[in-house]
Structure formats: structure tokens, C-alpha cells
Short mmCIF file of C-alpha atoms and ligand atoms in Angstrom, two decimals:
data_model
loop_
_atom_site.label_atom_id
_atom_site.label_comp_id
_atom_site.label_asym_id
_atom_site.label_seq_id
_atom_site.Cartn_x
_atom_site.Cartn_y
_atom_site.Cartn_z
CA MET A 604 8.75 236.26 133.42
CA MET A 605 9.70 238.64 136.22
CA GLU A 606 10.87 235.82 138.39
CA TYR A 607 12.98 234.38 135.60
CA LYS A 608 14.69 237.74 134.98
CA TYR A 609 15.30 238.13 138.69
CA GLU A 610 16.87 234.66 138.96
CA ARG A 611 19.06 235.35 135.96
CA HIS A 612 20.24 238.58 137.42
CA ARG A 613 21.01 236.94 140.74
CA ALA A 614 22.84 234.09 139.03
CA ASP A 615 25.22 236.57 137.43
CA LYS A 616 26.62 237.62 140.82
CA TYR A 617 29.49 235.41 141.86
CA ARG A 618 32.35 235.50 144.30
CA LYS A 619 35.95 234.73 143.30
CA GLU A 620 35.88 231.46 145.26
CA GLN A 621 32.97 230.37 143.09
CA VAL A 622 34.45 231.42 139.76
CA LEU A 623 38.03 230.25 140.22
CA PRO A 624 37.20 226.50 140.31
CA VAL A 625 35.28 226.95 137.06
CA LEU A 626 38.25 228.73 135.48
CA LEU A 627 40.48 225.87 136.63
CA ALA A 628 38.09 223.37 135.08
CA ALA A 629 38.14 225.42 131.88
CA ALA A 630 41.95 225.39 131.84
CA LYS A 631 41.86 221.61 132.07
CA HIS A 632 39.13 221.47 129.43
CA PHE A 633 41.42 223.40 127.07
CA ALA A 634 44.38 221.18 127.97
CA TYR A 635 46.21 224.05 129.67
CA VAL A 636 46.49 226.10 126.54
CA GLU A 637 45.44 229.77 126.68
CA PHE A 638 41.78 230.33 125.98
CA SER A 639 39.71 233.40 125.21
CA LEU A 640 36.53 234.63 126.83
CA ARG A 641 34.72 233.45 123.71
CA ASP A 642 36.23 229.93 124.15
CA PHE A 643 35.21 229.97 127.79
CA ILE A 644 31.60 230.89 127.00
CA SER A 645 31.35 228.30 124.24
CA ALA A 646 32.59 225.58 126.62
CA LYS A 647 29.34 226.14 128.62
CA LEU A 648 30.80 225.50 132.04
CA GLY A 649 27.93 227.20 133.82
CA ILE A 650 29.25 230.70 134.36
CA SER A 651 28.51 233.56 131.99
CA ARG A 652 30.60 236.56 131.06
CA GLY A 653 28.60 238.57 133.58
CA GLY A 654 29.45 236.00 136.24
CA VAL A 655 33.17 236.31 135.60
CA ASP A 656 32.98 240.10 135.54
CA SER A 657 31.02 240.24 138.80
CA ALA A 658 33.80 238.33 140.55
CA TYR A 659 36.92 239.71 138.86
CA GLY A 660 35.89 242.94 137.15
CA SER A 661 37.37 241.89 133.81
CA TRP A 662 38.43 238.85 131.80
CA SER A 663 42.12 239.78 131.99
CA GLU A 664 41.93 239.99 135.78
CA ALA A 665 40.26 236.57 135.83
CA MET A 666 43.06 235.17 133.66
CA ARG A 667 45.67 236.68 135.96
CA ALA A 668 44.04 234.97 138.95
CA LEU A 669 43.86 231.71 137.02
CA ARG A 670 47.57 231.82 136.13
CA ILE A 671 48.47 232.38 139.78
CA ALA A 672 46.27 229.48 140.90
CA LEU A 673 47.73 227.20 138.23
CA ARG A 674 51.29 228.17 139.08
CA ALA A 675 50.59 227.07 142.66
CA GLN A 676 49.89 223.62 141.14
CA GLY A 677 53.06 223.78 139.06
CA ILE A 678 51.18 224.34 135.80
CA GLU A 679 51.86 227.09 133.26
CA LEU A 680 49.17 227.99 130.78
CA ALA A 681 50.80 227.49 127.37
CA ALA A 682 50.63 230.14 124.66
CA ARG A 683 48.06 229.09 122.12
CA SER A 684 50.18 229.79 119.04
CA THR A 685 53.26 227.85 120.09
CA LYS A 686 52.05 224.98 122.20
CA ARG A 687 50.06 222.11 120.82
CA ILE A 688 49.96 218.78 122.59
CA SER A 689 51.40 216.15 120.28
CA ASP A 690 49.48 213.01 119.32
CA ASP A 691 52.12 211.02 121.20
CA GLU A 692 51.46 212.96 124.41
CA LEU A 693 47.73 212.35 124.07
CA PHE A 694 48.28 208.63 123.42
CA ILE A 695 50.75 208.19 126.28
CA GLU A 696 48.15 209.60 128.67
CA MET A 697 45.47 207.37 127.16
CA GLU A 698 47.74 204.37 127.62
CA ARG A 699 48.16 205.22 131.29
CA ILE A 700 44.43 205.59 131.97
CA TRP A 701 43.45 202.57 129.83
CA ASN A 702 45.94 200.40 131.73
CA GLU A 703 44.81 201.74 135.08
CA LEU A 704 41.21 200.79 134.31
CA GLY A 705 42.14 197.57 132.52
CA GLN A 706 39.69 198.41 129.74
CA ARG A 707 38.69 201.10 127.34
CA PRO A 708 37.69 204.17 129.35
CA SER A 709 34.25 205.56 128.64
CA ARG A 710 33.99 209.33 128.42
CA HIS A 711 32.55 209.35 131.90
CA GLU A 712 35.37 207.18 133.29
CA TRP A 713 37.89 209.40 131.51
CA GLU A 714 36.55 212.53 133.16
CA LYS A 715 36.71 210.82 136.57
CA SER A 716 40.17 209.34 136.00
CA GLY A 717 42.28 212.37 136.93
CA SER A 718 43.86 212.40 133.49
CA LYS A 719 46.18 215.26 132.55
CA TYR A 720 43.93 216.16 129.62
CA SER A 721 40.17 216.30 129.32
CA PHE A 722 38.62 214.28 126.50
CA GLN A 723 38.03 217.50 124.57
CA PRO A 724 41.44 217.60 122.80
CA TYR A 725 40.98 213.92 121.85
CA LYS A 726 37.56 214.66 120.44
CA THR A 727 38.65 217.63 118.38
CA ARG A 728 41.95 216.10 117.21
CA PHE A 729 40.56 212.75 116.08
CA GLY A 730 36.95 213.57 115.33
CA GLY A 731 35.34 211.85 118.31
CA TRP A 732 36.16 209.79 121.36
CA THR A 733 35.75 206.38 119.69
CA LYS A 734 37.92 207.45 116.77
CA ALA A 735 40.54 208.63 119.24
CA CYS A 736 40.44 205.14 120.82
CA LEU A 737 40.96 203.53 117.41
CA ARG A 738 43.90 205.81 116.59
CA PHE A 739 45.39 204.97 119.96
CA ILE A 740 45.05 201.22 119.34
CA GLU A 741 46.66 201.61 115.93
CA TRP A 742 49.44 203.70 117.44
CA ARG A 743 50.12 200.85 119.88
CA MET A 744 49.97 198.23 117.10
CA GLY A 745 52.10 200.32 114.78
CA LYS A 746 49.67 199.60 111.95
CA PRO A 747 45.97 199.82 111.15
CA VAL A 748 43.36 197.30 112.26
CA VAL A 749 42.31 195.60 109.04
CA ILE A 750 39.37 193.52 108.00
CA GLU A 751 40.71 190.10 107.16
CA PHE A 752 39.39 188.21 104.19
CA GLN A 753 40.02 184.49 103.91
CA GLU A 754 40.13 183.53 100.32
CA ILE A 755 40.92 180.32 98.59
CA VAL A 756 44.11 180.89 96.69
CA LYS A 757 45.91 178.45 94.35
CA THR A 758 45.08 175.07 95.92
CA PRO A 759 41.47 174.69 97.03
CA GLN A 760 42.51 173.21 100.40
CA LYS A 761 44.71 176.11 101.35
CA ILE A 762 43.02 179.08 102.99
CA VAL A 763 45.20 182.14 102.77
CA PRO A 764 44.29 185.20 104.78
CA THR A 765 44.42 188.43 102.86
CA GLU A 766 43.91 191.84 104.31
CA SER A 767 41.92 194.83 103.32
CA LEU A 768 43.10 198.26 104.25
CA PRO A 769 40.50 200.56 105.73
CA ARG A 770 38.92 202.79 103.14
CA GLY A 771 35.66 204.66 102.80
CA PRO A 772 32.64 203.09 104.48
CA SER A 773 34.73 200.26 105.95
CA ASP A 774 36.40 202.81 108.22
CA ARG A 775 33.10 203.44 109.99
CA LEU A 776 32.38 199.72 110.08
CA ARG A 777 35.75 198.95 111.67
CA LEU A 778 35.10 201.59 114.29
CA ARG A 779 31.68 200.23 115.20
CA VAL A 780 32.86 196.62 115.47
CA LEU A 781 35.93 197.52 117.52
CA ALA A 782 33.92 199.77 119.84
CA ARG A 783 31.31 197.03 120.34
CA ASP A 784 34.07 194.54 121.20
CA GLY A 785 35.86 196.97 123.54
CA PHE A 786 38.97 197.11 121.34
CA ARG A 787 40.02 193.63 122.44
CA CYS A 788 39.95 190.05 121.19
CA VAL A 789 36.48 188.60 121.84
CA LEU A 790 37.96 185.14 122.53
CA CYS A 791 40.92 185.76 124.85
CA GLY A 792 40.36 189.39 125.85
CA HIS A 793 43.85 190.55 124.92
CA SER A 794 44.24 194.11 123.71
CA PRO A 795 47.16 196.07 122.24
CA ALA A 796 46.21 198.83 124.68
CA ILE A 797 47.33 196.64 127.58
CA GLU A 798 49.89 194.30 126.03
CA ARG A 799 52.51 195.19 123.50
CA GLY A 800 52.72 192.89 120.50
CA VAL A 801 49.03 192.03 120.40
CA VAL A 802 47.65 192.57 116.90
CA LEU A 803 43.93 192.82 116.30
CA HIS A 804 42.07 191.95 113.11
CA LEU A 805 38.46 192.05 112.19
CA ASP A 806 37.45 188.51 111.36
CA HIS A 807 34.45 187.25 109.42
CA ILE A 808 32.37 184.95 111.68
CA VAL A 809 30.94 183.16 108.66
CA PRO A 810 34.12 183.09 106.54
CA TYR A 811 34.26 185.35 103.55
CA SER A 812 35.28 182.34 101.45
CA LYS A 813 31.97 180.68 102.42
CA GLY A 814 29.86 183.63 101.48
CA GLY A 815 30.03 185.47 104.82
CA ARG A 816 29.39 189.15 104.37
CA THR A 817 31.39 192.12 105.55
CA THR A 818 28.74 193.46 107.90
CA PHE A 819 28.54 194.61 111.50
CA ASP A 820 26.89 191.34 112.60
CA ASN A 821 29.32 189.09 110.75
CA LEU A 822 32.52 190.73 111.95
CA ARG A 823 34.29 190.30 115.25
CA THR A 824 37.55 191.40 116.79
CA LEU A 825 40.22 188.72 117.09
CA CYS A 826 43.88 188.81 118.02
CA ALA A 827 46.33 187.25 115.55
CA ALA A 828 46.93 184.25 117.87
CA CYS A 829 43.24 183.37 118.21
CA ASN A 830 42.71 184.00 114.54
CA GLN A 831 45.41 181.49 113.63
CA GLY A 832 44.11 178.97 116.14
CA ARG A 833 40.73 179.18 114.59
CA GLY A 834 42.16 178.64 111.13
CA ASN A 835 43.89 175.45 112.26
CA ILE A 836 40.80 174.07 113.96
CA GLU A 837 38.80 174.65 110.84
CA GLU A 838 41.36 172.90 108.68
CA LEU A 839 41.41 169.95 111.12
CA ALA A 840 37.63 169.79 111.10
CA LYS A 841 37.67 169.56 107.37
CA GLY A 842 40.15 166.70 107.58
CA VAL A 843 42.79 168.41 105.48
ZN1 ZN B 1762 42.70 186.31 121.22
#
């Protein structure tokens, strides 16, 4: 017990050179919007209130030092009430990183990527990293990724694709299937994140019209081109 208390006490003594990098990391974590001491503590970046005080004497002094250090990098800490990064700004940055990597960035890859924003604003804005990826894909497509149902309409030979808009439980299902498939077509690998004009659907592997179910295992991500190709092959196979 004594030793623990001693270590804790020691750990609370920091020098400015040790605290400043953590404050800079915090600024990035909060997407360069002003943050309070309470925000800083809740971000759990490894330095306590006592640590900050031991280096700077007070929180306001620490913030002053942070602003000076940021200004040297050409960054101004935005006022919390006025500045909010727009969805577009978040997506444009995601587009840049996604294209640089050539695939969906994992959280870990995102943090290493040197992105303007940490993944924190994505997480809080969209309710999670994977959801943020889905919103980004839909932003690029200009419409939602839908689960496609192939139903026999009018003439029995004619298979007409119909679409279901995401709603309720299917929203979670879409997310899981897309995440599993890396937000790209499982046949050709094309993704709206990389190429404009690519449209993704969720396709039933065993067709819905043949009793295939709308489940995680029976859905896959296809681009519109591959989806159409598949439809044609199936019609040829049937000798229509
Ligand atoms: Zn494809």
C-alpha cells in the first residue's frame, strides 16, 4: 500500500516537456476544439489533473502554453460554441485516408495515418467507427446501401430487382455485412470510397425468390455491375 501511494505521488510530478505532448495529443483528440479540464481527464490520456498542475501551476496556464504550441504549427484552437466540424469535412478527410491506404482504415490504421482528426469525432458523431464508415460510403454514393430483393414480377421468367430501404434491424445487418466485406464488392473489389460512380448493394447469395433468407450468412456486398452480370448469367443458365 505504501509503495503504491508513493508511486502515485511520484507519478503526479511532471515537467512541461512531458505534459505538453499530451496536451497536443488531447487537442487532436478533440479535433482542435477547446476542451475543459474535465474533458481532458475523461479522455484518459495518462496525465492527471495533479500532473498538469505540477508542470504548469494551473489549467489556464496549461491551455495558454498549448495555444502557443499549436500556433507554432499554424493551428488555432476553435471556440467550442461556434466551431463544429461539418460532416463533409469529416468525410473529405476519410476519403483522403481511405484512398491513401487503398482500403477501409481500421481504427489503428486511422490513428497512425496522420489524419487531421482523430477517430473520436467520427465515433461520437455517427455512433461508432463502423457506422461512420457506412455513412461515408453512402455520402460517396449519394444514396443508402440497400438490401436487394429479387422477386418474380408479372412474367415468371422475368426477375426484377426491387430494393428495400434500411429500417430497424436491417440497419445493423447492413452494417455487419458491409464491414465484413470491407465496404467493397466481393467479386471485383470496387468500392465507392475509391471510385466515384460505384454503387454497392447487398445481394442475397441464395436468391430471395428461391427462398434465400435475409441473414448475415446469405448476404454479400456486390457492385451494381457485378450484380447485373450475375443476373444475366443466371438467366442464361436457365435457358431463358
Ligand atoms: Zn463488382
